[in-house]
PDB file of C-alpha atoms in Angstrom:
ATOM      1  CA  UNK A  27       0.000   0.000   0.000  1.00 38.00           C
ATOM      2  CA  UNK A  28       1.281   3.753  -1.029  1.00 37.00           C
ATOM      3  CA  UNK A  29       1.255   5.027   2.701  1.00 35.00           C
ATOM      4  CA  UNK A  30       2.505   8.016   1.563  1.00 35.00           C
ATOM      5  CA  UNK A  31      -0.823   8.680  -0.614  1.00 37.00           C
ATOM      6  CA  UNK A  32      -2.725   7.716   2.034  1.00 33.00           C
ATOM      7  CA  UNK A  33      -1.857  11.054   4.499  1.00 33.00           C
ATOM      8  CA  UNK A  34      -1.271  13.514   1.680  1.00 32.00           C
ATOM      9  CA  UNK A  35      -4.843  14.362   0.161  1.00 33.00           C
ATOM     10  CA  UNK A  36      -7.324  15.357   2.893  1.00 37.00           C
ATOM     11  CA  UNK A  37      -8.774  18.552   3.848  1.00 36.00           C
ATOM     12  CA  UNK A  38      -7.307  21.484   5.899  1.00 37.00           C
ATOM     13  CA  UNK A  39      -6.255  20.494   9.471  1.00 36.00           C
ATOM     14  CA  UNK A  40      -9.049  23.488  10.371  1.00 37.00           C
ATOM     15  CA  UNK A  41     -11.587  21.712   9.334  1.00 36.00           C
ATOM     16  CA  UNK A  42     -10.790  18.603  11.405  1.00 38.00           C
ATOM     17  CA  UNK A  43     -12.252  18.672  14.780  1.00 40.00           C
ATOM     18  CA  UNK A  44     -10.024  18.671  17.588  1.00 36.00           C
ATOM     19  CA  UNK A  45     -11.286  15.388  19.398  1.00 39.00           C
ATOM     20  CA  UNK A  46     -10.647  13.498  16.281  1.00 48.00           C
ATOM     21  CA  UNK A  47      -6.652  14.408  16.546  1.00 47.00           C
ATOM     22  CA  UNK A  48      -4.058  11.854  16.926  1.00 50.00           C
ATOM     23  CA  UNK A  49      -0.941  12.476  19.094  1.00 48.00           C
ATOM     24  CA  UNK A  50       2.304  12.493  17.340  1.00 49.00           C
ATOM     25  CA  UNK A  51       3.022   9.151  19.120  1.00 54.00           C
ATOM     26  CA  UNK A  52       0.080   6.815  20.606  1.00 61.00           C
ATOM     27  CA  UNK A  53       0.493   4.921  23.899  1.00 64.00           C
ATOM     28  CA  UNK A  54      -1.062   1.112  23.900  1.00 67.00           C
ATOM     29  CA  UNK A  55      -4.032   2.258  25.773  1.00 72.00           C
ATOM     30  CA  UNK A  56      -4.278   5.479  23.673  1.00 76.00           C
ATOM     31  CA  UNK A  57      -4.132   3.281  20.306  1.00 83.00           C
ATOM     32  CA  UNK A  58      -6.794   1.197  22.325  1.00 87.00           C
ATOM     33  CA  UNK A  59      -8.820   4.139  22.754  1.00 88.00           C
ATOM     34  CA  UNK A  60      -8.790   4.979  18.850  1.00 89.00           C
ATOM     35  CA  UNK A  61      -9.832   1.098  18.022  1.00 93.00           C
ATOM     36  CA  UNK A  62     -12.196   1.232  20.316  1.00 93.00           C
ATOM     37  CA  UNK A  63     -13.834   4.509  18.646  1.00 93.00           C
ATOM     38  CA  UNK A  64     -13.498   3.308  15.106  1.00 95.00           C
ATOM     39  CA  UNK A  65     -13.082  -0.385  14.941  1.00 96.00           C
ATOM     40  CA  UNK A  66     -16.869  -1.349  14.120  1.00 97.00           C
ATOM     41  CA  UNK A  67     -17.133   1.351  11.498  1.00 97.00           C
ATOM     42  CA  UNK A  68     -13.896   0.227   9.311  1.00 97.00           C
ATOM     43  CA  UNK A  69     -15.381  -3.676  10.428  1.00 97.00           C
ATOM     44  CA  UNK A  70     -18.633  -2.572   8.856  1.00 97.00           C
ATOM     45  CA  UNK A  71     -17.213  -1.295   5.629  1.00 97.00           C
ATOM     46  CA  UNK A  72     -15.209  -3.961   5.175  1.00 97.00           C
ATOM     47  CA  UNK A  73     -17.928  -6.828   5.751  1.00 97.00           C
ATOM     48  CA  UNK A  74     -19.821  -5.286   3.390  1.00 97.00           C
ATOM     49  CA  UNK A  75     -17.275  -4.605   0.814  1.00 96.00           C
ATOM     50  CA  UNK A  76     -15.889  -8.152   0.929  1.00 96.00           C
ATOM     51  CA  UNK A  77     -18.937  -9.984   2.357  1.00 94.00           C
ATOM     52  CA  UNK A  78     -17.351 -12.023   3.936  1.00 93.00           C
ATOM     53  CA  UNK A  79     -17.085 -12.058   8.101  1.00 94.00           C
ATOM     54  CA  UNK A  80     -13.876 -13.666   7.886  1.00 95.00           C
ATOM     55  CA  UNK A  81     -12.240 -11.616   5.042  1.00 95.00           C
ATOM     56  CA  UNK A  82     -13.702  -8.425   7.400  1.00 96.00           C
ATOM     57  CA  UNK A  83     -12.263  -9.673   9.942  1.00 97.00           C
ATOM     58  CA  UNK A  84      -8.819 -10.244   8.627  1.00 96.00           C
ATOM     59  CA  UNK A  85      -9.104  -6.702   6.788  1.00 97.00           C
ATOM     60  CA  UNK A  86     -10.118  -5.042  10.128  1.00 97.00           C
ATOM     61  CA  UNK A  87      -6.739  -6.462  11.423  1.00 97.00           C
ATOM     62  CA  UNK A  88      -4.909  -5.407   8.843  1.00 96.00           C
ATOM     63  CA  UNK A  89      -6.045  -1.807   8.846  1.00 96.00           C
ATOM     64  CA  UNK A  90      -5.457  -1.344  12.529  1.00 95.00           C
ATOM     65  CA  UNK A  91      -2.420  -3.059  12.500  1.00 94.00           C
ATOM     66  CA  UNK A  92      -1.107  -0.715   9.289  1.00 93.00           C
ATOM     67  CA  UNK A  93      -2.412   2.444  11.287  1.00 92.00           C
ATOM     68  CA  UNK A  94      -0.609   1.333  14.581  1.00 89.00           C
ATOM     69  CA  UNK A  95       2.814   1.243  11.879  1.00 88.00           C
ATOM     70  CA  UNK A  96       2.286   3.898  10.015  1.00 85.00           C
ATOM     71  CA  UNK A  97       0.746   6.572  12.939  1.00 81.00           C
ATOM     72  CA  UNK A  98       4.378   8.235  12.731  1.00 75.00           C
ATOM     73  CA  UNK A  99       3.065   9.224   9.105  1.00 70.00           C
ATOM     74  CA  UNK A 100      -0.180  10.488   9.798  1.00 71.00           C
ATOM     75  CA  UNK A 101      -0.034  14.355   9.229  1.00 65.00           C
ATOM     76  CA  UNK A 102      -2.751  15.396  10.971  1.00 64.00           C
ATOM     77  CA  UNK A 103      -4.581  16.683   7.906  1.00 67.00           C
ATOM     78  CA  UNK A 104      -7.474  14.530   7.782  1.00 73.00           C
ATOM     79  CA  UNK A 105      -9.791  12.954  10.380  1.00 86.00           C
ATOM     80  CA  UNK A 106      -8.665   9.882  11.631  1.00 89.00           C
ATOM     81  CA  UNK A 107     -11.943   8.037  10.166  1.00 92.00           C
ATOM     82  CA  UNK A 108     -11.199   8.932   7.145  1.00 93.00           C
ATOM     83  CA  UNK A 109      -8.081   7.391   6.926  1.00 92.00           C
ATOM     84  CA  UNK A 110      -8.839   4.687   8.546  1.00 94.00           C
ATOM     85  CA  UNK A 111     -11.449   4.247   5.887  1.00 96.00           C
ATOM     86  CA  UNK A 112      -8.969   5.021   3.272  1.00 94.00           C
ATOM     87  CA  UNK A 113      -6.701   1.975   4.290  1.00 95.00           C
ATOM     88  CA  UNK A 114     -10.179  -0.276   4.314  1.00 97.00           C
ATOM     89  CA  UNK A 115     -10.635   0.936   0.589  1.00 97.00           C
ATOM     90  CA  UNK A 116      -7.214   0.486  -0.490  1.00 96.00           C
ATOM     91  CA  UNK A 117      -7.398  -3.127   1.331  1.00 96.00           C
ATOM     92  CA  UNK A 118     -10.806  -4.346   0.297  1.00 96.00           C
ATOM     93  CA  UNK A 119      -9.683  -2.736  -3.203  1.00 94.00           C
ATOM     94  CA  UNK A 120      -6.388  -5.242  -3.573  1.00 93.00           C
ATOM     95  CA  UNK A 121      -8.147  -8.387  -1.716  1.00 92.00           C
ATOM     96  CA  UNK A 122     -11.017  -8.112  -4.418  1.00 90.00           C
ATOM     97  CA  UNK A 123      -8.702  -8.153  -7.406  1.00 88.00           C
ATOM     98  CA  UNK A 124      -6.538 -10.676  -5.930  1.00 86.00           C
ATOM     99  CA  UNK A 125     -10.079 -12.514  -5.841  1.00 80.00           C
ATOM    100  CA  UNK A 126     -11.215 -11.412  -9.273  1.00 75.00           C
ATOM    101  CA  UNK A 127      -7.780 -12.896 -10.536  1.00 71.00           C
ATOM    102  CA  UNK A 128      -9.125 -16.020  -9.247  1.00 73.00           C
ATOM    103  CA  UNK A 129     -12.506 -16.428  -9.892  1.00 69.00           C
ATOM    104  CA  UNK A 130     -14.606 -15.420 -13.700  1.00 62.00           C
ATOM    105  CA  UNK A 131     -16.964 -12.804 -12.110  1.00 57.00           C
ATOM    106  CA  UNK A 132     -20.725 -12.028 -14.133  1.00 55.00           C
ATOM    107  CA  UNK A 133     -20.688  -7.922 -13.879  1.00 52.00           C
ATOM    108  CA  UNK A 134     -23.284  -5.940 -12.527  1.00 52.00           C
ATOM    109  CA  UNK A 135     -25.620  -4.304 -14.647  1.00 51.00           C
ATOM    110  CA  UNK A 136     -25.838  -0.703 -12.655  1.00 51.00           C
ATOM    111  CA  UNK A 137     -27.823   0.939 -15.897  1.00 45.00           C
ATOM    112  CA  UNK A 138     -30.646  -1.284 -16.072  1.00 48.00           C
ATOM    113  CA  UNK A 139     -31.197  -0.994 -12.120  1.00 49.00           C
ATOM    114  CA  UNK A 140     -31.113   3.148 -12.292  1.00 50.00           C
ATOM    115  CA  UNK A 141     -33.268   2.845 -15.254  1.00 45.00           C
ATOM    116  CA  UNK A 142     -35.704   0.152 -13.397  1.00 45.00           C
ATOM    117  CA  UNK A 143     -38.950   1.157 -12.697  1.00 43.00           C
ATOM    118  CA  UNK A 144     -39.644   1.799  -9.264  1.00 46.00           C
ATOM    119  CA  UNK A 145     -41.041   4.004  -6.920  1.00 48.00           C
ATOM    120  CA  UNK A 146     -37.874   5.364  -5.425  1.00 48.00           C
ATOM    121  CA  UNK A 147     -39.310   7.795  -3.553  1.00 49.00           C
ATOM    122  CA  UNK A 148     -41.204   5.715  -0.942  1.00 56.00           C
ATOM    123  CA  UNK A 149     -39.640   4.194   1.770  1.00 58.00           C
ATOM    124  CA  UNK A 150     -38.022   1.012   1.792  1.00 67.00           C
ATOM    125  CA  UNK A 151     -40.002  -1.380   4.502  1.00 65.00           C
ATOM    126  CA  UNK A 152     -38.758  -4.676   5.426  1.00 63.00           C
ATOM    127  CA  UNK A 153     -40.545  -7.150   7.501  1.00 58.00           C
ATOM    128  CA  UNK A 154     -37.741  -9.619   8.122  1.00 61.00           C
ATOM    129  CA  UNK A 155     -35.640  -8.235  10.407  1.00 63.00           C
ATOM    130  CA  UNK A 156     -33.335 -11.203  11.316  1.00 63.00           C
ATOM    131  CA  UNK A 157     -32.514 -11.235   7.297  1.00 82.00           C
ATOM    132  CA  UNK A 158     -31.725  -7.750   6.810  1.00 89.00           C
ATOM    133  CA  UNK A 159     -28.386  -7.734   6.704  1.00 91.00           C
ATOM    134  CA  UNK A 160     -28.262 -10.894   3.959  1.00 91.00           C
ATOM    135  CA  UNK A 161     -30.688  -8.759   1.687  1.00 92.00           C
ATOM    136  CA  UNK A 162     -28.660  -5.559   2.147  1.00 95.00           C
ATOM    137  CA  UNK A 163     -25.342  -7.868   1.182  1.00 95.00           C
ATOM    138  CA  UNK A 164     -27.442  -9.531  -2.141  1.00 94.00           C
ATOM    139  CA  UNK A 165     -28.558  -5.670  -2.946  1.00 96.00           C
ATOM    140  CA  UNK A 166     -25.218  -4.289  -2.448  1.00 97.00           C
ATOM    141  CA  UNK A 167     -23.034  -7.309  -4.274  1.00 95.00           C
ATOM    142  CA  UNK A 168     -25.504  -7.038  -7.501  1.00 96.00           C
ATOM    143  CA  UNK A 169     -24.375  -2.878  -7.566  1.00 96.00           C
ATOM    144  CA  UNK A 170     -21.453  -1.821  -9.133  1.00 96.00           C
ATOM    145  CA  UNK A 171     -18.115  -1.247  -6.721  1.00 94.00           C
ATOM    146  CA  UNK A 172     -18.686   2.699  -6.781  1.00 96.00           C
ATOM    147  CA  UNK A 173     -21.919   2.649  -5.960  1.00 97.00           C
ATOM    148  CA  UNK A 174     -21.667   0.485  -3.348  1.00 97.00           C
ATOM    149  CA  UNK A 175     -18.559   2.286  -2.031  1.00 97.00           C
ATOM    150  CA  UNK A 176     -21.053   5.429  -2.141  1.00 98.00           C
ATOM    151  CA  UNK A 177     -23.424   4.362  -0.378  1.00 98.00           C
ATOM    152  CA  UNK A 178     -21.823   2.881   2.133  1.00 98.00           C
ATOM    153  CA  UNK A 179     -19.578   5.854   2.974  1.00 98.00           C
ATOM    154  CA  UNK A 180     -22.790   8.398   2.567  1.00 98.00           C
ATOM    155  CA  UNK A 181     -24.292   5.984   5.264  1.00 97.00           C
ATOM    156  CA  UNK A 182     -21.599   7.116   7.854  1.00 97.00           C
ATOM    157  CA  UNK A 183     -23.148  10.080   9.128  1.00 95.00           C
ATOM    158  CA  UNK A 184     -19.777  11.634  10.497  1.00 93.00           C
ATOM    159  CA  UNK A 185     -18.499  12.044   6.790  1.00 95.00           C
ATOM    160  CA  UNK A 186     -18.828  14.889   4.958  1.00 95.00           C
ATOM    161  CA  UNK A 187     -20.074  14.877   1.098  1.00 96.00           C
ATOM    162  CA  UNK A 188     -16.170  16.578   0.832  1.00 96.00           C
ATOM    163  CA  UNK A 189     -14.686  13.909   2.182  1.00 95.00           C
ATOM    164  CA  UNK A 190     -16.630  10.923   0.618  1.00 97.00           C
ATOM    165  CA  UNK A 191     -15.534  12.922  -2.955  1.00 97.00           C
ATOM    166  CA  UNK A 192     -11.656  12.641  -1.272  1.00 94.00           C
ATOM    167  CA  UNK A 193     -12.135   9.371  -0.566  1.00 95.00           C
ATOM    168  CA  UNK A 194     -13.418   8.046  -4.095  1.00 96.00           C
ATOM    169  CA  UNK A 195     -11.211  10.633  -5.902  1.00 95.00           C
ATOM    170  CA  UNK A 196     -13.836  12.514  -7.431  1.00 96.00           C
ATOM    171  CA  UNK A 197     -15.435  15.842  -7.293  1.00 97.00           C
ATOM    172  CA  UNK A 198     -18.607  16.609  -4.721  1.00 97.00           C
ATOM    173  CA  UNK A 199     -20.944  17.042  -7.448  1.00 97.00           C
ATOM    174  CA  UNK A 200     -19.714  14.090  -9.027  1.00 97.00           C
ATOM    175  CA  UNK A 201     -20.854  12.073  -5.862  1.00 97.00           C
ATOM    176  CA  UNK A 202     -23.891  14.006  -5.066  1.00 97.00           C
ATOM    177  CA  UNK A 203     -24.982  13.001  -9.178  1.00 97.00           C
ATOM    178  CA  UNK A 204     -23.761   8.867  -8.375  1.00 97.00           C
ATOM    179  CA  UNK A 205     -25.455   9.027  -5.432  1.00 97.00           C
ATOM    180  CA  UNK A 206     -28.785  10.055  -6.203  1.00 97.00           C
ATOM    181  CA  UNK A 207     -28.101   6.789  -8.834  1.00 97.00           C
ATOM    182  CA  UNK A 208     -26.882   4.596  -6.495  1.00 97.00           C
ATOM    183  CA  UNK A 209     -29.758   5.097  -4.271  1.00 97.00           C
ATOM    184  CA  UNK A 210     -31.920   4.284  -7.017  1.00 96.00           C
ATOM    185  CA  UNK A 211     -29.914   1.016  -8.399  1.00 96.00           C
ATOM    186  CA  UNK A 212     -29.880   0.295  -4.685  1.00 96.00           C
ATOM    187  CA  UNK A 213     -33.935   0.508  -4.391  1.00 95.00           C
ATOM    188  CA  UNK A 214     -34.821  -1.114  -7.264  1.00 94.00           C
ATOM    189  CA  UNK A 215     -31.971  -4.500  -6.874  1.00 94.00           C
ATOM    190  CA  UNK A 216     -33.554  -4.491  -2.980  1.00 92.00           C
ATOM    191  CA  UNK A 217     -36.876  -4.918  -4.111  1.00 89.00           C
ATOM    192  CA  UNK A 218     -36.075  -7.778  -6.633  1.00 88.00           C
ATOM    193  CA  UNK A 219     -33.886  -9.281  -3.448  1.00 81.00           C
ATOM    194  CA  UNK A 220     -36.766  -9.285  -1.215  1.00 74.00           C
TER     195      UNK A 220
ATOM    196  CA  UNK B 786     -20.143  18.954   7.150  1.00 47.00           C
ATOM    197  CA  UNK B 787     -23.553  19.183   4.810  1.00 47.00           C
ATOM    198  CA  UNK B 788     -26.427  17.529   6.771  1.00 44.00           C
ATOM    199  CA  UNK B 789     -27.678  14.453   5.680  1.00 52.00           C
ATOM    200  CA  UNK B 790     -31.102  12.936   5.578  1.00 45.00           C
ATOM    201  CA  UNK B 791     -31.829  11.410   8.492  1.00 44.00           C
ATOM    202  CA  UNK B 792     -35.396  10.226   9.277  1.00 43.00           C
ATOM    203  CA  UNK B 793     -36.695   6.457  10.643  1.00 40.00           C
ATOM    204  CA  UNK B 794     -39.703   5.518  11.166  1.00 43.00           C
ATOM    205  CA  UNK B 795     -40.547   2.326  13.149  1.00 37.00           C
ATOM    206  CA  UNK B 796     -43.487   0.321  12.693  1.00 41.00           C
ATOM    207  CA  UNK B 797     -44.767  -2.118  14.878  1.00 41.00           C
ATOM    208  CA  UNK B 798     -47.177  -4.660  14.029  1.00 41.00           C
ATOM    209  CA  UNK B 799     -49.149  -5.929  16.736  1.00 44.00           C
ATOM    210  CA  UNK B 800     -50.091  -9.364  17.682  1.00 44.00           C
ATOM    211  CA  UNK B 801     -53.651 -10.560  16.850  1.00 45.00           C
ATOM    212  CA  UNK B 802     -53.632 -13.346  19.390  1.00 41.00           C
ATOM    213  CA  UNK B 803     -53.416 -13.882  22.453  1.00 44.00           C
ATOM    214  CA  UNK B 804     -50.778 -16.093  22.810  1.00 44.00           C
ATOM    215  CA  UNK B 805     -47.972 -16.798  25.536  1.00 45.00           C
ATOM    216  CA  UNK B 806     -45.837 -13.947  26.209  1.00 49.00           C
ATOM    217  CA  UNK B 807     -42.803 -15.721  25.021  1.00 46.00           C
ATOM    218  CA  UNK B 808     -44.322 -16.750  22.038  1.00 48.00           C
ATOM    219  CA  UNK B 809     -45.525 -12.848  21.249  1.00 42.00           C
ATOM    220  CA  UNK B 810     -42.252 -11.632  21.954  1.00 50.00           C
ATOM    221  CA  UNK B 811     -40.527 -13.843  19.227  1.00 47.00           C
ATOM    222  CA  UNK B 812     -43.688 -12.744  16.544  1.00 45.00           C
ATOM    223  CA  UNK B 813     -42.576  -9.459  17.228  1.00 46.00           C
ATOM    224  CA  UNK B 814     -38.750  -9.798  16.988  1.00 49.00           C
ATOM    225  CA  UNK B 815     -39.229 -11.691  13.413  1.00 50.00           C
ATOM    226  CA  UNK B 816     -42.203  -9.909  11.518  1.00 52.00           C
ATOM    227  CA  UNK B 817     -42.061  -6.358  13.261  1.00 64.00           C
ATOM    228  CA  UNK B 818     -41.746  -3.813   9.780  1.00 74.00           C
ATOM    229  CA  UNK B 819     -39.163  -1.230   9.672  1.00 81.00           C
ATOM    230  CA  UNK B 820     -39.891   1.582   7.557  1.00 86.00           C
ATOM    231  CA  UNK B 821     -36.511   3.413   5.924  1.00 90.00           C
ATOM    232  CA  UNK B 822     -36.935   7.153   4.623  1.00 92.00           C
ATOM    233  CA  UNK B 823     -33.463   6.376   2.844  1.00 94.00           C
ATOM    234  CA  UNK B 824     -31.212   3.744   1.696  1.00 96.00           C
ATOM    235  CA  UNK B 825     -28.478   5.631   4.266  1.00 96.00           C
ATOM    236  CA  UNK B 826     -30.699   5.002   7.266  1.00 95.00           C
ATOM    237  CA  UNK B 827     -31.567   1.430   6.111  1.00 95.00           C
ATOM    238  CA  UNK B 828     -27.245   0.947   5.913  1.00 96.00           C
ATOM    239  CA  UNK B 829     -27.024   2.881   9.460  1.00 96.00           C
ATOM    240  CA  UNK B 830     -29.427   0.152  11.118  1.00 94.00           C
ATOM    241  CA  UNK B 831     -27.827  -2.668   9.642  1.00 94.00           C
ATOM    242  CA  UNK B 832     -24.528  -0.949  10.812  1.00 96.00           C
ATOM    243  CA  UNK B 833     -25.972  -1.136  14.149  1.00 94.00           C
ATOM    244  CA  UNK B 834     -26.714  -4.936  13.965  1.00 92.00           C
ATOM    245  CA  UNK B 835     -23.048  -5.709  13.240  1.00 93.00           C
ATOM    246  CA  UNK B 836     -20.755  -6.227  15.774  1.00 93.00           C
ATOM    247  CA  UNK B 837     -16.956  -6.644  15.046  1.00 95.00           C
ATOM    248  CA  UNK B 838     -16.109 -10.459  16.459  1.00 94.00           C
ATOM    249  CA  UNK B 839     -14.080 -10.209  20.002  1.00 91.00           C
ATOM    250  CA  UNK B 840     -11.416 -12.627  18.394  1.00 94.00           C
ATOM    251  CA  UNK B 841     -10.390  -9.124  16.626  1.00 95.00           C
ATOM    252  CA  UNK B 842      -9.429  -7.138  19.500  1.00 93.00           C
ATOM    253  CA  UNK B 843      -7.230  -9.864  20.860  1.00 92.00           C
ATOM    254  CA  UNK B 844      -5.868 -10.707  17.098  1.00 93.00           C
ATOM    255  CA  UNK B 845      -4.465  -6.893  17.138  1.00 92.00           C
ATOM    256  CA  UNK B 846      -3.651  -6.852  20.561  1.00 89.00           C
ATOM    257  CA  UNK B 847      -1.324 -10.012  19.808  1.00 90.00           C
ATOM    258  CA  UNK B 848       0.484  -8.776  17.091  1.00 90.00           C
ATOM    259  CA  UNK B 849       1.295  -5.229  18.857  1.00 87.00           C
ATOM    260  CA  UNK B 850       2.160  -7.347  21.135  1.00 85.00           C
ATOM    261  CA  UNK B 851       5.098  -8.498  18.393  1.00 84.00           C
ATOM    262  CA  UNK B 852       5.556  -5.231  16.899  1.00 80.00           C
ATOM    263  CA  UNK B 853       8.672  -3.421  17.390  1.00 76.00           C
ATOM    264  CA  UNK B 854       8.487  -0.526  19.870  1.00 67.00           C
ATOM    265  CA  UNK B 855       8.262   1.990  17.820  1.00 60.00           C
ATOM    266  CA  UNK B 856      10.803   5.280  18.412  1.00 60.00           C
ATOM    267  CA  UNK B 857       9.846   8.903  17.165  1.00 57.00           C
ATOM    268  CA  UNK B 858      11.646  10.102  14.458  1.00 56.00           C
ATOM    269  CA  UNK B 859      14.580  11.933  15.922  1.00 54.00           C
ATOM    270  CA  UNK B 860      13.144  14.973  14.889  1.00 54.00           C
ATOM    271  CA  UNK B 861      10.068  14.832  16.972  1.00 55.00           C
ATOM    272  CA  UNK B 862      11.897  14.181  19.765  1.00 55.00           C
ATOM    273  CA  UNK B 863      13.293  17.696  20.263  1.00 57.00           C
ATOM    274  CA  UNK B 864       8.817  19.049  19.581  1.00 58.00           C
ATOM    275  CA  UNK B 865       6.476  19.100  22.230  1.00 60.00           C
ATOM    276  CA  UNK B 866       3.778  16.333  22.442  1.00 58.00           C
ATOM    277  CA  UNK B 867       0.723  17.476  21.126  1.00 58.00           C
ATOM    278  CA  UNK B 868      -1.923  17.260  23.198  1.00 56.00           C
ATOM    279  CA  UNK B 869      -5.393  16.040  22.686  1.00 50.00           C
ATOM    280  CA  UNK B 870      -7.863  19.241  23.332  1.00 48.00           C
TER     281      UNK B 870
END
């Protein structure tokens, strides 16, 4: 992973709030305090990117344990969500085309879901709870990797439209535009999932 | 940070007999509806649901465990700490 490229494109270190810097150097129970803080939402992201619990899992690991290396680096220029979540991308990213390599993969079809008819406006009501999560990982796996990075970065109320566009390298009206589509592709796979 | 739509509404569906208690409570943890304004709130329920597995917090407490202790750069050590505020 370019470490480097990972601390050198977020926004001004005034807009970062101040609870969300990192010390220069982290004590054990500091870097405890930081997992502890952010650990489910980079798990989250992960599991849904991969969807996989065990491939989360390992990721998870992997992203803490490059953060704990690499804190030295950090140049207090971003929040520390945000590149957290920016290691998670970068991993998920090179897992899944290490697993592409692998496997023959059917693509998506993201422009006949946006184009599906389907009232997008009215809210999305699920009666199974216990199977939620499985429907959101069918919905999610049949959308195309931006939009499902999209969505599940717009999800995470603590990021800014700003810093989802930093994230996915692209401008804000570029992700405001995807993800008005990606909510609809999302809508219309969910109801063909459930 | 531009506001984001945030807006659930929760539905419960009420049980139409009269059955044991135990047997009303699982009816209403398996068919209760969940309305979601957006597909963001729908993600930041299931979000909720997910826990991260406790094998993960030892995993990475292992390996720093392993890791090297790591030294400031001998720059750093002639700055102050920063502080949290």
């Amino acid at each position: 992973m370019d470490v480097e490229n990972l601390m050198t494109k977020d926004e001004p270190a005034s807009a970062r709030p101040l609870a969300e810097a990192v010390p220069v150097r982290l004590e054990p129970a500091e870097f405890a305090d930081l997992y502890s803080a952010h650990c489910s939402f980079v798990y989250y992201l992960a599991l849904r990117l991969l969807g996989d619990a065990a491939q989360a899992e390992d990721a998870a690991h992997e992203v803490f344990l490059k953060a704990y290396r690499h804190l030295d680096q950090f140049r207090f220029k971003a929040k520390v969500r945000t590149w957290l979540y920016r290691i998670t991308i970068n991993h998920c990213r090179s897992w899944l085309r290490k697993w592409e390599h692998q496997h023959v993969l059917t693509a998506p079809e993201p422009i006949a879901l946006e184009t599906a008819a389907s009232p997008a406006d009215s809210p999305l009501r699920v009666l199974e709870i216990k199977e939620l999560g499985q429907c959101i990982q069918k919905t999610l796996d049949a959308l195309s990797p931006e939009y499902r990075l999209l969505l599940l970065l717009a999800a995470d109320e603590q990021l800014s439209y700003a810093e989802i566009a930093e994230l996915t390298g692209q401008s804000v009206d570029a992700v405001r535009g995807k993800l008005h589509r990606a909510r609809r592709a999302f809508i219309a796979q969910f109801r063909r999932t459930t | 940070m531009e506001p984001k739509p945030s807006r659930m509404h929760l539905q419960g569906q009420s049980a139409e007999s009269s059955r044991q208690e135990t047997e009303l409570q699982h009816q209403q943890s398996h068919s209760s509806a969940i309305e979601f304004g957006t597909v963001e709130e729908m993600l930041r329920y299931d979000a909720a649901q997910v826990s991260p597995p406790a094998t993960l917090a030892a995993r990475l407490r292992d390996a720093l465990a392993n890791e090297p202790r790591r030294r400031p750069a001998w720059w750093r050590r002639w700055l102050p700490r920063r502080r949290k505020e």
